[in-house]
Tab-separated table of C-alpha atoms in Angstrom:
chain	number	residue	atom	x	y	z
W	14	MET	CA	163.074	38.460	213.600
W	15	THR	CA	163.063	41.879	215.286
W	16	SER	CA	165.851	43.443	217.204
W	17	ALA	CA	164.024	43.003	220.483
W	18	GLU	CA	163.700	39.264	219.919
W	19	THR	CA	167.375	39.048	218.842
W	20	GLY	CA	168.494	40.861	221.967
W	21	ALA	CA	166.429	38.529	224.126
W	22	ALA	CA	167.858	35.430	222.462
W	23	ALA	CA	171.538	36.433	222.432
W	24	PRO	CA	173.146	36.713	225.872
W	25	GLY	CA	174.766	40.129	226.404
W	26	PRO	CA	177.683	41.056	228.580
W	27	GLU	CA	175.453	42.743	231.117
W	28	ARG	CA	171.757	43.191	231.778
W	29	VAL	CA	170.279	46.544	230.806
W	30	ARG	CA	168.083	47.969	233.539
W	31	LEU	CA	164.877	49.573	232.423
W	32	ILE	CA	164.338	51.072	235.880
W	33	GLN	CA	167.449	52.597	237.399
W	34	ASN	CA	166.421	52.222	241.055
W	35	GLU	CA	165.069	48.701	240.674
W	36	ALA	CA	165.422	46.585	243.823
W	37	THR	CA	164.580	42.917	243.812
W	38	THR	CA	164.050	40.582	246.718
W	39	GLU	CA	164.058	36.817	246.602
W	40	ILE	CA	160.705	35.418	247.671
W	41	PRO	CA	160.225	31.695	248.397
W	42	VAL	CA	158.097	30.041	245.780
W	43	HIS	CA	155.841	28.361	248.330
W	44	LEU	CA	154.731	31.807	249.568
W	45	LEU	CA	153.649	32.918	246.100
W	46	PHE	CA	151.597	29.820	245.435
W	47	ARG	CA	150.403	29.142	248.968
W	48	ASP	CA	147.021	27.453	249.266
W	49	GLU	CA	144.863	29.631	251.493
W	50	GLU	CA	141.865	27.369	251.590
W	51	GLU	CA	140.833	26.304	255.031
W	52	GLY	CA	139.629	22.822	255.705
W	53	ALA	CA	136.503	21.920	257.558
W	54	GLY	CA	136.942	22.575	261.252
W	55	PRO	CA	135.855	20.394	264.115
W	56	GLY	CA	132.589	22.296	264.410
W	57	SER	CA	131.316	21.436	260.938
W	58	GLY	CA	128.801	18.985	262.376
W	59	MET	CA	127.232	21.573	264.652
W	60	ALA	CA	127.238	24.170	261.874
W	61	SER	CA	124.868	21.967	259.883
W	62	VAL	CA	122.281	22.251	262.670
W	63	PHE	CA	122.935	25.632	264.297
W	64	GLY	CA	123.811	27.447	261.043
W	65	PRO	CA	127.118	28.412	259.410
W	66	ALA	CA	129.985	29.103	261.771
W	67	GLN	CA	131.325	32.645	261.794
W	68	VAL	CA	135.124	32.838	261.900
W	69	PRO	CA	136.361	36.102	263.441
W	70	ALA	CA	139.033	38.145	261.717
W	71	ALA	CA	141.465	37.646	264.610
W	72	ALA	CA	141.384	33.882	264.107
W	73	THR	CA	142.585	34.156	260.523
W	74	GLY	CA	145.273	36.683	261.342
W	75	SER	CA	143.935	39.312	258.950
W	76	SER	CA	141.775	42.380	259.243
W	77	PRO	CA	138.712	43.064	257.083
W	78	LEU	CA	139.700	44.151	253.620
W	79	PRO	CA	139.009	47.769	252.619
W	80	GLY	CA	137.261	48.659	249.409
W	81	ASN	CA	140.465	49.065	247.370
W	82	ALA	CA	142.331	46.072	248.855
W	83	PRO	CA	143.448	43.231	246.556
W	84	LEU	CA	141.293	40.172	246.449
W	85	PRO	CA	142.310	37.211	248.595
W	86	GLY	CA	144.090	34.489	246.640
W	87	LEU	CA	146.321	36.942	244.729
W	88	ALA	CA	150.004	36.916	245.626
W	89	ARG	CA	151.514	40.305	246.418
W	90	ALA	CA	153.779	41.828	243.776
W	91	ARG	CA	157.372	42.674	244.608
W	92	GLN	CA	157.708	46.317	245.569
W	93	GLY	CA	159.457	48.489	243.007
W	94	SER	CA	159.699	45.752	240.381
W	95	GLY	CA	156.653	46.658	238.301
W	96	GLU	CA	155.432	43.083	238.520
W	97	GLN	CA	151.702	42.411	238.172
W	98	PRO	CA	149.958	40.470	240.923
W	99	ARG	CA	150.133	36.749	240.371
W	100	VAL	CA	147.179	34.492	240.790
W	101	ALA	CA	147.921	31.788	243.332
W	102	ARG	CA	147.706	28.367	241.767
W	103	ARG	CA	145.701	26.082	243.977
W	104	PRO	CA	146.059	22.365	243.616
W	105	GLN	CA	143.035	20.477	242.441
W	106	ARG	CA	141.518	18.659	245.369
W	107	PRO	CA	138.809	16.088	245.135
W	108	ALA	CA	135.478	17.516	246.202
W	109	ALA	CA	134.490	16.380	249.667
W	110	LYS	CA	131.357	14.311	249.720
W	111	ALA	CA	129.040	16.128	252.084
W	112	ALA	CA	126.624	14.006	253.995
W	113	ALA	CA	123.492	15.727	252.741
W	114	ARG	CA	120.148	14.900	254.262
W	115	PRO	CA	117.908	12.893	251.973
W	116	VAL	CA	115.064	14.893	250.471
W	117	LEU	CA	111.674	13.537	251.430
W	118	PRO	CA	109.610	12.496	248.389
W	119	VAL	CA	106.582	14.527	247.372
W	120	ASP	CA	103.761	13.128	245.255
W	121	PRO	CA	103.038	15.746	242.543
W	122	SER	CA	99.482	14.463	242.119
W	123	LEU	CA	98.649	15.511	245.696
W	124	ALA	CA	99.008	19.241	245.171
W	125	GLU	CA	96.010	21.125	246.526
W	126	ARG	CA	93.579	22.434	243.933
W	127	PRO	CA	90.066	23.866	244.219
W	128	ALA	CA	87.156	21.462	243.889
W	129	ALA	CA	83.869	22.157	242.151
W	130	ALA	CA	81.450	23.816	244.577
W	131	ARG	CA	78.352	25.935	244.107
W	132	SER	CA	76.404	28.379	246.158
W	133	GLY	CA	74.034	26.751	248.625
W	134	VAL	CA	71.250	29.226	247.781
W	135	LEU	CA	70.978	27.798	244.287
W	136	ALA	CA	70.893	24.290	245.713
W	137	VAL	CA	68.056	25.208	248.079
W	138	ALA	CA	66.104	26.699	245.194
W	139	ALA	CA	66.659	23.572	243.097
W	140	GLY	CA	65.598	21.387	246.017
W	141	ALA	CA	62.393	23.390	246.423
W	142	VAL	CA	61.635	22.903	242.749
W	143	GLY	CA	62.234	19.169	243.162
W	144	LEU	CA	59.859	18.979	246.126
W	145	GLY	CA	57.249	20.899	244.151
W	146	GLY	CA	57.639	18.455	241.261
W	147	CYS	CA	57.169	15.516	243.619
W	148	GLY	CA	53.966	17.043	244.964
W	149	ALA	CA	52.695	17.731	241.464
W	150	GLY	CA	53.475	14.165	240.394
W	151	LEU	CA	51.620	12.715	243.372
W	152	TRP	CA	48.607	14.929	242.689
W	153	TRP	CA	48.693	14.051	239.003
W	154	ALA	CA	48.855	10.347	239.826
W	155	GLY	CA	45.950	10.634	242.276
W	156	LEU	CA	48.046	9.474	245.207
W	157	VAL	CA	47.255	12.457	247.413
W	158	PRO	CA	44.553	11.799	250.068
W	159	PRO	CA	41.340	13.823	249.589
W	160	PHE	CA	41.582	15.630	252.945
W	161	VAL	CA	45.050	16.914	251.972
W	162	LEU	CA	43.606	18.241	248.735
W	163	ARG	CA	40.820	19.953	250.628
W	164	LEU	CA	43.316	21.543	253.007
W	165	ALA	CA	45.466	22.680	250.092
W	166	ARG	CA	42.333	23.738	248.160
W	167	LEU	CA	43.319	21.686	245.152
W	168	PRO	CA	40.815	20.109	242.775
W	169	VAL	CA	40.415	16.344	242.721
W	170	LEU	CA	41.259	14.769	239.368
W	171	GLU	CA	38.692	12.212	238.402
W	172	GLY	CA	40.093	8.940	237.137
W	173	ALA	CA	43.709	9.880	237.875
W	174	GLU	CA	45.944	6.813	237.927
W	175	PRO	CA	49.742	6.373	238.148
W	176	GLY	CA	51.273	6.033	234.703
W	177	PRO	CA	54.702	6.248	233.062
W	178	ALA	CA	54.586	10.047	232.862
W	179	GLN	CA	53.631	10.408	236.506
W	180	TRP	CA	56.352	7.994	237.627
W	181	ALA	CA	58.964	9.786	235.499
W	182	LEU	CA	57.985	13.125	237.017
W	183	LEU	CA	58.178	11.667	240.525
W	184	ALA	CA	61.573	10.062	239.897
W	185	GLY	CA	63.100	13.154	238.342
W	186	SER	CA	61.752	15.519	240.958
W	187	GLY	CA	62.816	13.237	243.814
W	188	ALA	CA	66.322	12.858	242.423
W	189	LEU	CA	66.617	16.641	242.032
W	190	ALA	CA	65.500	17.268	245.609
W	191	LEU	CA	67.721	14.528	247.024
W	192	CYS	CA	70.787	15.720	245.133
W	193	SER	CA	70.177	19.360	246.035
W	194	PHE	CA	69.642	18.901	249.744
W	195	GLY	CA	72.134	16.035	250.095
W	196	GLY	CA	75.061	18.147	248.874
W	197	LEU	CA	74.444	21.088	251.165
W	198	GLY	CA	77.105	21.906	253.739
W	199	ARG	CA	78.124	24.755	255.994
W	200	GLY	CA	81.613	26.038	255.322
W	201	ARG	CA	83.308	27.563	258.356
W	202	THR	CA	86.162	30.021	258.540
W	203	GLY	CA	89.414	28.191	259.196
W	204	ARG	CA	88.038	24.847	257.980
W	205	ALA	CA	88.253	23.124	254.606
W	206	TRP	CA	86.960	19.979	252.932
W	207	VAL	CA	89.106	17.475	251.067
W	208	VAL	CA	86.854	15.629	248.615
W	209	SER	CA	87.625	12.404	246.790
W	210	LEU	CA	85.772	9.989	244.518
W	211	PHE	CA	86.517	6.265	244.728
W	212	GLY	CA	89.837	7.036	246.456
W	213	ARG	CA	90.975	9.626	243.914
W	214	TYR	CA	91.613	13.187	245.033
W	215	ARG	CA	89.174	15.590	243.401
W	216	GLY	CA	90.053	18.878	245.101
W	217	SER	CA	89.623	20.980	248.235
W	218	VAL	CA	86.879	23.406	249.203
W	219	ARG	CA	87.772	26.432	251.317
W	220	ARG	CA	84.545	28.382	250.785
W	221	THR	CA	82.514	29.595	253.736
W	222	GLY	CA	78.785	29.880	254.244
W	223	LEU	CA	76.166	27.641	252.662
W	224	VAL	CA	77.956	25.538	250.029
W	225	TRP	CA	76.767	22.762	247.732
W	226	ILE	CA	79.190	19.923	246.939
W	227	ASN	CA	78.499	16.869	244.857
W	228	PRO	CA	76.937	14.386	247.323
W	229	CYS	CA	78.674	11.473	245.597
W	230	LEU	CA	82.063	12.746	246.744
W	231	LYS	CA	83.592	11.703	250.052
W	232	ARG	CA	84.384	14.645	252.313
W	233	ARG	CA	87.101	14.988	254.947
W	234	ARG	CA	87.115	18.100	257.083
W	235	VAL	CA	90.528	19.647	257.808
W	236	ASP	CA	91.364	22.407	260.274
W	237	VAL	CA	93.527	25.015	258.495
W	238	ARG	CA	93.687	27.520	261.350
W	239	LEU	CA	96.904	28.557	263.053
W	240	ARG	CA	97.459	26.078	265.854
W	241	HIS	CA	100.015	25.426	268.553
W	242	TRP	CA	101.034	22.128	270.047
W	243	ARG	CA	102.578	21.952	273.482
W	244	SER	CA	104.287	18.640	273.984
W	245	ALA	CA	104.480	16.567	277.104
W	246	PRO	CA	107.946	16.269	278.697
W	247	LEU	CA	109.884	14.435	275.979
W	248	PRO	CA	113.081	12.478	276.700
W	249	ALA	CA	116.319	13.804	275.209
W	250	VAL	CA	120.078	13.474	275.678
W	251	ASP	CA	122.622	16.293	275.521
W	252	ALA	CA	126.135	16.179	274.064
W	253	GLN	CA	127.529	14.709	277.296
W	254	GLY	CA	124.972	11.898	277.419
W	255	VAL	CA	122.961	13.399	280.295
W	256	ALA	CA	119.259	12.517	280.249
W	257	LEU	CA	116.904	15.499	279.867
W	258	ARG	CA	113.190	16.212	279.835
W	259	VAL	CA	112.155	18.880	277.313
W	260	VAL	CA	108.827	20.607	276.642
W	261	VAL	CA	108.489	22.113	273.152
W	262	LEU	CA	105.893	24.582	271.847
W	263	VAL	CA	105.272	24.327	268.084
W	264	VAL	CA	103.226	26.883	266.125
W	265	TRP	CA	101.995	25.428	262.856
W	266	ARG	CA	99.112	25.114	260.429
W	267	VAL	CA	97.983	22.986	257.500
W	268	ARG	CA	99.087	24.638	254.282
W	269	ASP	CA	98.322	21.929	251.702
W	270	THR	CA	95.154	20.073	252.678
W	271	ALA	CA	95.667	17.334	250.086
W	272	ARG	CA	99.104	16.301	251.342
W	273	ALA	CA	98.164	16.666	254.995
W	274	THR	CA	95.102	14.428	254.614
W	275	LEU	CA	96.091	11.930	251.930
W	276	GLY	CA	99.894	12.140	251.922
W	277	VAL	CA	100.463	10.920	255.502
W	278	ASP	CA	98.579	8.734	257.921
W	279	GLY	CA	97.607	11.451	260.397
W	280	HIS	CA	99.475	14.733	260.030
W	281	GLU	CA	99.359	15.504	263.761
W	282	THR	CA	101.089	12.222	264.606
W	283	TYR	CA	103.608	12.907	261.847
W	284	LEU	CA	104.369	16.339	263.314
W	285	ARG	CA	104.962	14.886	266.781
W	286	GLU	CA	107.409	12.339	265.408
W	287	CYS	CA	109.226	15.075	263.457
W	288	VAL	CA	109.564	17.088	266.677
W	289	GLU	CA	111.141	14.128	268.482
W	290	ALA	CA	113.542	13.508	265.598
W	291	ALA	CA	114.578	17.172	265.448
W	292	MET	CA	115.118	17.248	269.208
W	293	ALA	CA	117.391	14.215	268.999
W	294	ARG	CA	119.577	16.020	266.423
W	295	VAL	CA	119.681	19.447	268.075
W	296	PHE	CA	120.062	18.519	271.738
W	297	SER	CA	122.869	16.047	271.032
W	298	GLN	CA	125.095	18.864	269.724
W	299	LEU	CA	125.527	20.921	272.923
W	300	PRO	CA	125.685	20.269	276.673
W	301	ALA	CA	122.835	21.346	278.899
W	302	ASP	CA	125.127	23.435	281.136
W	303	ALA	CA	128.741	24.585	281.019
W	304	PHE	CA	129.885	24.240	284.618
W	305	HIS	CA	133.534	25.183	284.035
W	306	GLY	CA	133.343	27.758	281.258
W	307	ASP	CA	131.219	30.095	279.187
W	308	GLY	CA	130.729	27.906	276.112
W	309	ALA	CA	127.530	27.479	274.151
W	310	THR	CA	124.855	25.461	275.938
W	311	LEU	CA	121.248	24.428	275.450
W	312	ARG	CA	120.178	27.285	277.739
W	313	ASN	CA	120.386	29.593	274.710
W	314	ALA	CA	116.716	29.184	273.870
W	315	GLU	CA	116.872	31.436	270.799
W	316	ALA	CA	119.619	29.468	269.023
W	317	VAL	CA	118.105	26.118	269.972
W	318	GLY	CA	114.664	27.265	268.832
W	319	ASP	CA	116.002	28.476	265.477
W	320	ALA	CA	117.724	25.133	264.872
W	321	LEU	CA	114.570	23.204	265.778
W	322	THR	CA	112.457	25.416	263.523
W	323	ARG	CA	114.743	24.916	260.506
W	324	LEU	CA	114.661	21.138	260.857
W	325	LEU	CA	110.896	21.015	261.363
W	326	VAL	CA	110.217	23.282	258.378
W	327	ALA	CA	112.203	20.946	256.123
W	328	ASP	CA	110.592	17.775	257.509
W	329	ALA	CA	107.004	19.037	257.631
W	330	ALA	CA	106.872	20.681	254.180
W	331	PRO	CA	106.408	17.398	252.211
W	332	ALA	CA	103.380	16.619	254.409
W	333	GLY	CA	101.693	19.938	253.610
W	334	LEU	CA	102.407	21.425	257.045
W	335	GLU	CA	103.822	24.900	257.655
W	336	VAL	CA	105.833	25.347	260.847
W	337	PHE	CA	106.339	28.914	262.040
W	338	SER	CA	108.316	28.333	265.227
W	339	ALA	CA	109.420	25.584	267.575
W	340	GLN	CA	110.671	26.801	270.935
W	341	PRO	CA	111.731	24.783	273.988
W	342	THR	CA	109.724	26.128	276.918
W	343	ARG	CA	111.341	23.983	279.586
W	344	ILE	CA	114.628	22.061	279.709
W	345	GLU	CA	115.315	20.146	282.882
W	346	TYR	CA	117.262	17.091	283.913
W	347	ALA	CA	115.636	13.697	284.150
W	348	PRO	CA	114.527	12.715	287.676
W	349	GLU	CA	117.243	10.079	287.999
W	350	VAL	CA	120.070	12.622	287.490
W	351	ALA	CA	118.422	15.863	288.629
W	352	GLU	CA	119.779	15.773	292.191
W	353	VAL	CA	123.363	15.025	291.125
W	354	MET	CA	123.371	17.735	288.444
W	355	GLN	CA	121.858	20.233	290.893
W	356	ARG	CA	124.702	19.643	293.361
W	357	ARG	CA	127.199	20.006	290.520
W	358	ARG	CA	125.639	23.284	289.439
W	359	ILE	CA	125.691	24.672	292.991
W	360	ALA	CA	129.352	23.669	293.354
W	361	ALA	CA	130.233	25.403	290.088
W	362	LEU	CA	128.424	28.589	291.137
W	363	ASP	CA	130.167	28.540	294.521
W	364	MET	CA	133.552	28.105	292.830
W	365	ARG	CA	132.927	31.038	290.514
W	366	HIS	CA	131.838	33.162	293.453
W	367	ARG	CA	134.991	32.289	295.410
W	368	GLU	CA	137.182	33.098	292.414
W	369	SER	CA	135.476	36.458	291.993
W	370	VAL	CA	135.850	37.320	295.683
W	371	LEU	CA	139.493	36.252	295.694
W	372	THR	CA	140.224	38.411	292.650
W	373	GLN	CA	138.636	41.434	294.322
W	374	VAL	CA	140.578	40.820	297.546
W	375	VAL	CA	143.915	40.514	295.744
W	376	ASP	CA	143.239	43.718	293.795
W	377	SER	CA	142.308	45.556	296.980
W	378	VAL	CA	145.409	44.344	298.805
W	379	GLU	CA	147.656	45.321	295.916
W	380	ASP	CA	146.104	48.766	295.675
W	381	THR	CA	146.411	49.336	299.451
W	382	VAL	CA	150.061	48.291	299.670
W	383	THR	CA	150.951	50.366	296.615
W	384	ARG	CA	149.329	53.501	298.035
W	385	LEU	CA	150.996	53.096	301.410
W	386	THR	CA	154.395	52.675	299.769
W	387	LEU	CA	154.053	55.538	297.273
W	388	ARG	CA	152.865	58.031	299.891
W	389	GLY	CA	155.730	57.148	302.205
W	390	LEU	CA	153.525	56.178	305.083
W	391	VAL	CA	155.444	52.954	305.692
W	392	GLU	CA	158.861	51.631	304.781
W	393	LEU	CA	158.796	47.878	304.452
W	394	ASP	CA	161.411	45.315	303.689
W	395	GLU	CA	160.579	42.075	301.890
W	396	THR	CA	159.606	40.178	305.074
W	397	GLU	CA	157.416	42.968	306.438
W	398	ARG	CA	155.784	43.418	303.036
W	399	LYS	CA	154.832	39.730	302.843
W	400	ALA	CA	153.419	39.840	306.375
W	401	LEU	CA	151.360	42.943	305.578
W	402	VAL	CA	149.999	41.387	302.399
W	403	LYS	CA	149.058	38.253	304.311
W	404	ASP	CA	147.267	40.164	307.072
W	405	LEU	CA	145.402	42.399	304.634
W	406	THR	CA	144.339	39.412	302.523
W	407	VAL	CA	142.902	37.614	305.548
W	408	ALA	CA	141.141	40.754	306.747
W	409	PHE	CA	139.628	41.642	303.366
W	410	TYR	CA	138.573	38.051	302.626
W	411	THR	CA	136.900	37.759	306.034
W	412	GLY	CA	135.080	41.017	305.436
W	413	HIS	CA	133.775	39.783	302.080
W	414	GLY	CA	132.652	36.539	303.680
W	415	ASP	CA	130.529	38.339	306.281
W	416	ARG	CA	128.484	40.136	303.625
């Protein structure tokens, strides 16, 4: 056992100070191990729709940390004691079960992939060869009328009769011509085909121009251009339960043709229903108007549009749809409450105007009385001062009212 350990074990008459000017201060234990975690505030529900809430520095009672500041969660060391910063011990709390939105299922077999397609020029050439073979088979079998042979300047075969060879040539040439011309199609820019065989997805064709596709496959044409959908006035309810009528403009396109065609029963109908569902979530978080304050309202079209867009992007992705923006173009009250809410809005505006005018009048009166007193133009006692303030207030307020 070393001398240092012996000295630590045996109590001495007095404690030897390693630092002569050491000064210690008693600090409550609960301050050293204080839990600085903040619980979920009352606005956690709206943060899930309108994005994460930003807490200002003044609300937490601390200023932004500089580059060399200690990390939060470390207790401050006692000054002059040489003590290292202590890590605050936080009690283990059970993890809160967040109400996460269920993820919509996606069928992995319905991912878009290119289908087999050939150039239409080759199909036309093959069809011409098939038609030529059919004509040669008819001539070989003697089934061509004599006047057609004379017009075509072809010799007449004596004793020509249909046989197995002639019928085989006719069948093969006819099948080639039918298959070649039957699979021709005109691919347009911004359009695509979704092809399937006996209900099974075989691929998508996005080629343009003259295209040949297997004629045995079933084709469904899909518009993949950038489109916008302007809704009719849709019913909605704000946070105060007031009925609204909202018009929404959605900019979208079909990104995955397989999911949009085979994954849902009508992707346009699905998009409309997603818009109504997103509106019900977003518009129920805020009031339409703040009559007695400057709080957040649904009149902030940018914030409301961003929240709608985020919800629609998440809901439309499993259906192969890509939503670029969803903006409310008109928010108005329902006809049954429009007149009442209009009167309430006018009353609120009139009240704010009166408060503003009254504030200006009081400031003007105060400034006038102060100047008169400081310059020694008048000497007023308390009664005369109150009378002057009253007269000036009436005069200034009347003057503001005549404007």
